[in-house]
Amino acid sequence: MLFAGRTADRFGPVRVSAVWFLLAAGTLLPSARLPLGLTYAVVAVTGVWLFSSQVMVYAAADRVYPPVGRATGLGWVTGIGRTGAVAGPWLGGTLAASGDDRLGFLAFALAGLVGAVRVALVPVARRGAGRGVGRARVEAAVTR
């Protein structure tokens, strides 16, 4: 995670989070056919990438939400992340019970890919921020 923080200082948390999600997906996908010991090692490395990318998502929230709505925005980001933390083990258990272990690796690699795409879209969403009614509503709601 120290490496992720240093890298985010240089390139920005949005880019680093997107790349880390891609690294998690990329290291997880081919591990469905590896020997068990090597699979454990790959899953451990994937966990490091995934945990670091989630922390970078929290850092990226600073770039998306205006100061008056930042705590609420971070709450939404955290809530969505926790939903995945609850649904992930359920999905993994369901797929493992189906008898095909490779489906679990595929599903979690796809989740990493979706995370990378969603985070990579943050700069696009940010370009539209600050103009229009959305920001005025947030500021009006906070000042009441």
C-alpha positions as YAML, in Angstrom:
chain: A
units: angstrom
residues:
- id: 1
  name: MET
  ca: [0.00, 0.00, 0.00]
- id: 2
  name: LEU
  ca: [2.94, 2.32, 0.55]
- id: 3
  name: PHE
  ca: [3.86, 1.80, -3.07]
- id: 4
  name: ALA
  ca: [0.29, 2.65, -4.12]
- id: 5
  name: GLY
  ca: [0.35, 5.83, -2.07]
- id: 6
  name: ARG
  ca: [3.67, 6.96, -3.52]
- id: 7
  name: THR
  ca: [2.48, 6.15, -7.02]
- id: 8
  name: ALA
  ca: [-0.79, 8.02, -6.42]
- id: 9
  name: ASP
  ca: [1.17, 11.06, -5.27]
- id: 10
  name: ARG
  ca: [2.89, 11.08, -8.63]
- id: 11
  name: PHE
  ca: [0.09, 10.04, -11.02]
- id: 12
  name: GLY
  ca: [-3.11, 10.71, -9.06]
- id: 13
  name: PRO
  ca: [-5.37, 8.34, -7.14]
- id: 14
  name: VAL
  ca: [-7.88, 7.93, -9.97]
- id: 15
  name: ARG
  ca: [-5.31, 6.58, -12.43]
- id: 16
  name: VAL
  ca: [-3.57, 4.43, -9.84]
- id: 17
  name: SER
  ca: [-6.84, 2.92, -8.63]
- id: 18
  name: ALA
  ca: [-7.88, 2.05, -12.18]
- id: 19
  name: VAL
  ca: [-4.51, 0.45, -12.93]
- id: 20
  name: TRP
  ca: [-4.52, -1.46, -9.63]
- id: 21
  name: PHE
  ca: [-8.00, -2.85, -10.39]
- id: 22
  name: LEU
  ca: [-6.70, -3.98, -13.78]
- id: 23
  name: LEU
  ca: [-3.68, -5.61, -12.13]
- id: 24
  name: ALA
  ca: [-5.96, -7.44, -9.71]
- id: 25
  name: ALA
  ca: [-8.13, -8.70, -12.56]
- id: 26
  name: GLY
  ca: [-5.13, -9.59, -14.70]
- id: 27
  name: THR
  ca: [-3.38, -11.59, -11.99]
- id: 28
  name: LEU
  ca: [-6.54, -13.38, -10.92]
- id: 29
  name: LEU
  ca: [-7.83, -14.53, -14.29]
- id: 30
  name: PRO
  ca: [-5.07, -16.99, -15.27]
- id: 31
  name: SER
  ca: [-4.82, -18.47, -11.76]
- id: 32
  name: ALA
  ca: [-7.82, -20.78, -12.29]
- id: 33
  name: ARG
  ca: [-5.56, -23.40, -13.87]
- id: 34
  name: LEU
  ca: [-2.49, -23.16, -11.63]
- id: 35
  name: PRO
  ca: [-1.33, -25.66, -8.98]
- id: 36
  name: LEU
  ca: [-2.81, -25.04, -5.55]
- id: 37
  name: GLY
  ca: [0.31, -23.56, -3.93]
- id: 38
  name: LEU
  ca: [0.85, -21.12, -6.75]
- id: 39
  name: THR
  ca: [-2.84, -20.25, -6.75]
- id: 40
  name: TYR
  ca: [-2.55, -19.23, -3.08]
- id: 41
  name: ALA
  ca: [0.38, -16.96, -3.93]
- id: 42
  name: VAL
  ca: [-1.47, -15.37, -6.85]
- id: 43
  name: VAL
  ca: [-4.58, -14.81, -4.75]
- id: 44
  name: ALA
  ca: [-2.45, -13.15, -2.04]
- id: 45
  name: VAL
  ca: [-0.89, -10.79, -4.59]
- id: 46
  name: THR
  ca: [-4.34, -10.11, -6.02]
- id: 47
  name: GLY
  ca: [-5.54, -9.22, -2.52]
- id: 48
  name: VAL
  ca: [-2.77, -6.65, -2.18]
- id: 49
  name: TRP
  ca: [-3.70, -5.05, -5.52]
- id: 50
  name: LEU
  ca: [-7.39, -5.10, -4.66]
- id: 51
  name: PHE
  ca: [-7.02, -3.67, -1.15]
- id: 52
  name: SER
  ca: [-4.72, -0.93, -2.41]
- id: 53
  name: SER
  ca: [-7.09, -0.05, -5.24]
- id: 54
  name: GLN
  ca: [-10.01, 0.28, -2.83]
- id: 55
  name: VAL
  ca: [-8.02, 2.64, -0.61]
- id: 56
  name: MET
  ca: [-7.12, 4.67, -3.71]
- id: 57
  name: VAL
  ca: [-10.85, 4.92, -4.49]
- id: 58
  name: TYR
  ca: [-11.27, 6.65, -1.13]
- id: 59
  name: ALA
  ca: [-8.47, 9.04, -2.04]
- id: 60
  name: ALA
  ca: [-10.06, 9.66, -5.45]
- id: 61
  name: ALA
  ca: [-13.32, 10.72, -3.78]
- id: 62
  name: ASP
  ca: [-11.51, 13.93, -2.87]
- id: 63
  name: ARG
  ca: [-11.24, 14.72, -6.59]
- id: 64
  name: VAL
  ca: [-14.90, 14.02, -7.35]
- id: 65
  name: TYR
  ca: [-16.94, 15.61, -4.60]
- id: 66
  name: PRO
  ca: [-16.90, 19.32, -3.73]
- id: 67
  name: PRO
  ca: [-15.82, 20.16, -0.17]
- id: 68
  name: VAL
  ca: [-19.39, 20.76, 1.02]
- id: 69
  name: GLY
  ca: [-20.50, 17.27, -0.04]
- id: 70
  name: ARG
  ca: [-17.29, 15.31, 0.41]
- id: 71
  name: ALA
  ca: [-18.29, 13.47, 3.58]
- id: 72
  name: THR
  ca: [-21.54, 12.35, 2.02]
- id: 73
  name: GLY
  ca: [-19.77, 11.32, -1.17]
- id: 74
  name: LEU
  ca: [-17.21, 9.32, 0.79]
- id: 75
  name: GLY
  ca: [-20.08, 7.68, 2.66]
- id: 76
  name: TRP
  ca: [-21.61, 6.59, -0.65]
- id: 77
  name: VAL
  ca: [-18.26, 5.31, -1.91]
- id: 78
  name: THR
  ca: [-17.72, 3.34, 1.31]
- id: 79
  name: GLY
  ca: [-21.27, 1.96, 1.26]
- id: 80
  name: ILE
  ca: [-20.95, 0.72, -2.29]
- id: 81
  name: GLY
  ca: [-17.61, -0.88, -1.43]
- id: 82
  name: ARG
  ca: [-19.10, -2.60, 1.62]
- id: 83
  name: THR
  ca: [-21.91, -3.97, -0.54]
- id: 84
  name: GLY
  ca: [-19.27, -5.69, -2.65]
- id: 85
  name: ALA
  ca: [-17.57, -6.96, 0.50]
- id: 86
  name: VAL
  ca: [-20.82, -8.65, 1.51]
- id: 87
  name: ALA
  ca: [-21.83, -9.92, -1.93]
- id: 88
  name: GLY
  ca: [-18.33, -11.17, -2.88]
- id: 89
  name: PRO
  ca: [-18.07, -14.05, -0.39]
- id: 90
  name: TRP
  ca: [-21.65, -15.04, -1.11]
- id: 91
  name: LEU
  ca: [-20.95, -15.14, -4.83]
- id: 92
  name: GLY
  ca: [-17.69, -17.02, -4.29]
- id: 93
  name: GLY
  ca: [-19.41, -19.62, -2.12]
- id: 94
  name: THR
  ca: [-22.24, -20.04, -4.58]
- id: 95
  name: LEU
  ca: [-19.86, -20.49, -7.50]
- id: 96
  name: ALA
  ca: [-17.65, -22.90, -5.52]
- id: 97
  name: ALA
  ca: [-20.71, -24.95, -4.59]
- id: 98
  name: SER
  ca: [-21.61, -25.23, -8.27]
- id: 99
  name: GLY
  ca: [-18.52, -27.39, -8.75]
- id: 100
  name: ASP
  ca: [-16.66, -25.26, -11.29]
- id: 101
  name: ASP
  ca: [-13.94, -23.34, -9.44]
- id: 102
  name: ARG
  ca: [-12.92, -21.44, -12.57]
- id: 103
  name: LEU
  ca: [-16.21, -19.52, -12.56]
- id: 104
  name: GLY
  ca: [-15.21, -17.83, -9.29]
- id: 105
  name: PHE
  ca: [-11.91, -16.64, -10.74]
- id: 106
  name: LEU
  ca: [-13.70, -15.36, -13.83]
- id: 107
  name: ALA
  ca: [-16.41, -13.57, -11.81]
- id: 108
  name: PHE
  ca: [-13.91, -11.80, -9.56]
- id: 109
  name: ALA
  ca: [-11.67, -10.88, -12.48]
- id: 110
  name: LEU
  ca: [-14.72, -9.34, -14.19]
- id: 111
  name: ALA
  ca: [-15.49, -7.43, -10.98]
- id: 112
  name: GLY
  ca: [-11.96, -6.02, -11.05]
- id: 113
  name: LEU
  ca: [-12.40, -5.04, -14.68]
- id: 114
  name: VAL
  ca: [-15.70, -3.31, -13.92]
- id: 115
  name: GLY
  ca: [-14.02, -1.48, -11.02]
- id: 116
  name: ALA
  ca: [-11.22, -0.30, -13.32]
- id: 117
  name: VAL
  ca: [-13.66, 0.99, -15.91]
- id: 118
  name: ARG
  ca: [-15.82, 2.74, -13.31]
- id: 119
  name: VAL
  ca: [-12.85, 4.44, -11.67]
- id: 120
  name: ALA
  ca: [-11.37, 5.37, -15.04]
- id: 121
  name: LEU
  ca: [-14.62, 7.21, -15.83]
- id: 122
  name: VAL
  ca: [-14.17, 9.50, -12.80]
- id: 123
  name: PRO
  ca: [-12.25, 12.18, -14.77]
- id: 124
  name: VAL
  ca: [-15.08, 12.24, -17.33]
- id: 125
  name: ALA
  ca: [-17.66, 12.74, -14.58]
- id: 126
  name: ARG
  ca: [-15.49, 15.36, -12.90]
- id: 127
  name: ARG
  ca: [-15.32, 17.52, -16.03]
- id: 128
  name: GLY
  ca: [-19.06, 18.14, -15.75]
- id: 129
  name: ALA
  ca: [-18.91, 18.94, -12.02]
- id: 130
  name: GLY
  ca: [-19.12, 22.48, -10.83]
- id: 131
  name: ARG
  ca: [-21.47, 23.53, -13.60]
- id: 132
  name: GLY
  ca: [-25.18, 23.23, -13.43]
- id: 133
  name: VAL
  ca: [-27.75, 22.41, -10.85]
- id: 134
  name: GLY
  ca: [-26.15, 19.41, -9.07]
- id: 135
  name: ARG
  ca: [-23.53, 21.41, -7.23]
- id: 136
  name: ALA
  ca: [-25.98, 24.17, -6.34]
- id: 137
  name: ARG
  ca: [-28.29, 21.56, -4.77]
- id: 138
  name: VAL
  ca: [-25.47, 20.10, -2.68]
- id: 139
  name: GLU
  ca: [-24.37, 23.53, -1.48]
- id: 140
  name: ALA
  ca: [-27.96, 24.59, -0.73]
- id: 141
  name: ALA
  ca: [-28.63, 21.39, 1.22]
- id: 142
  name: VAL
  ca: [-25.49, 21.79, 3.32]
- id: 143
  name: THR
  ca: [-26.04, 25.47, 4.13]
- id: 144
  name: ARG
  ca: [-29.57, 24.92, 5.42]
...
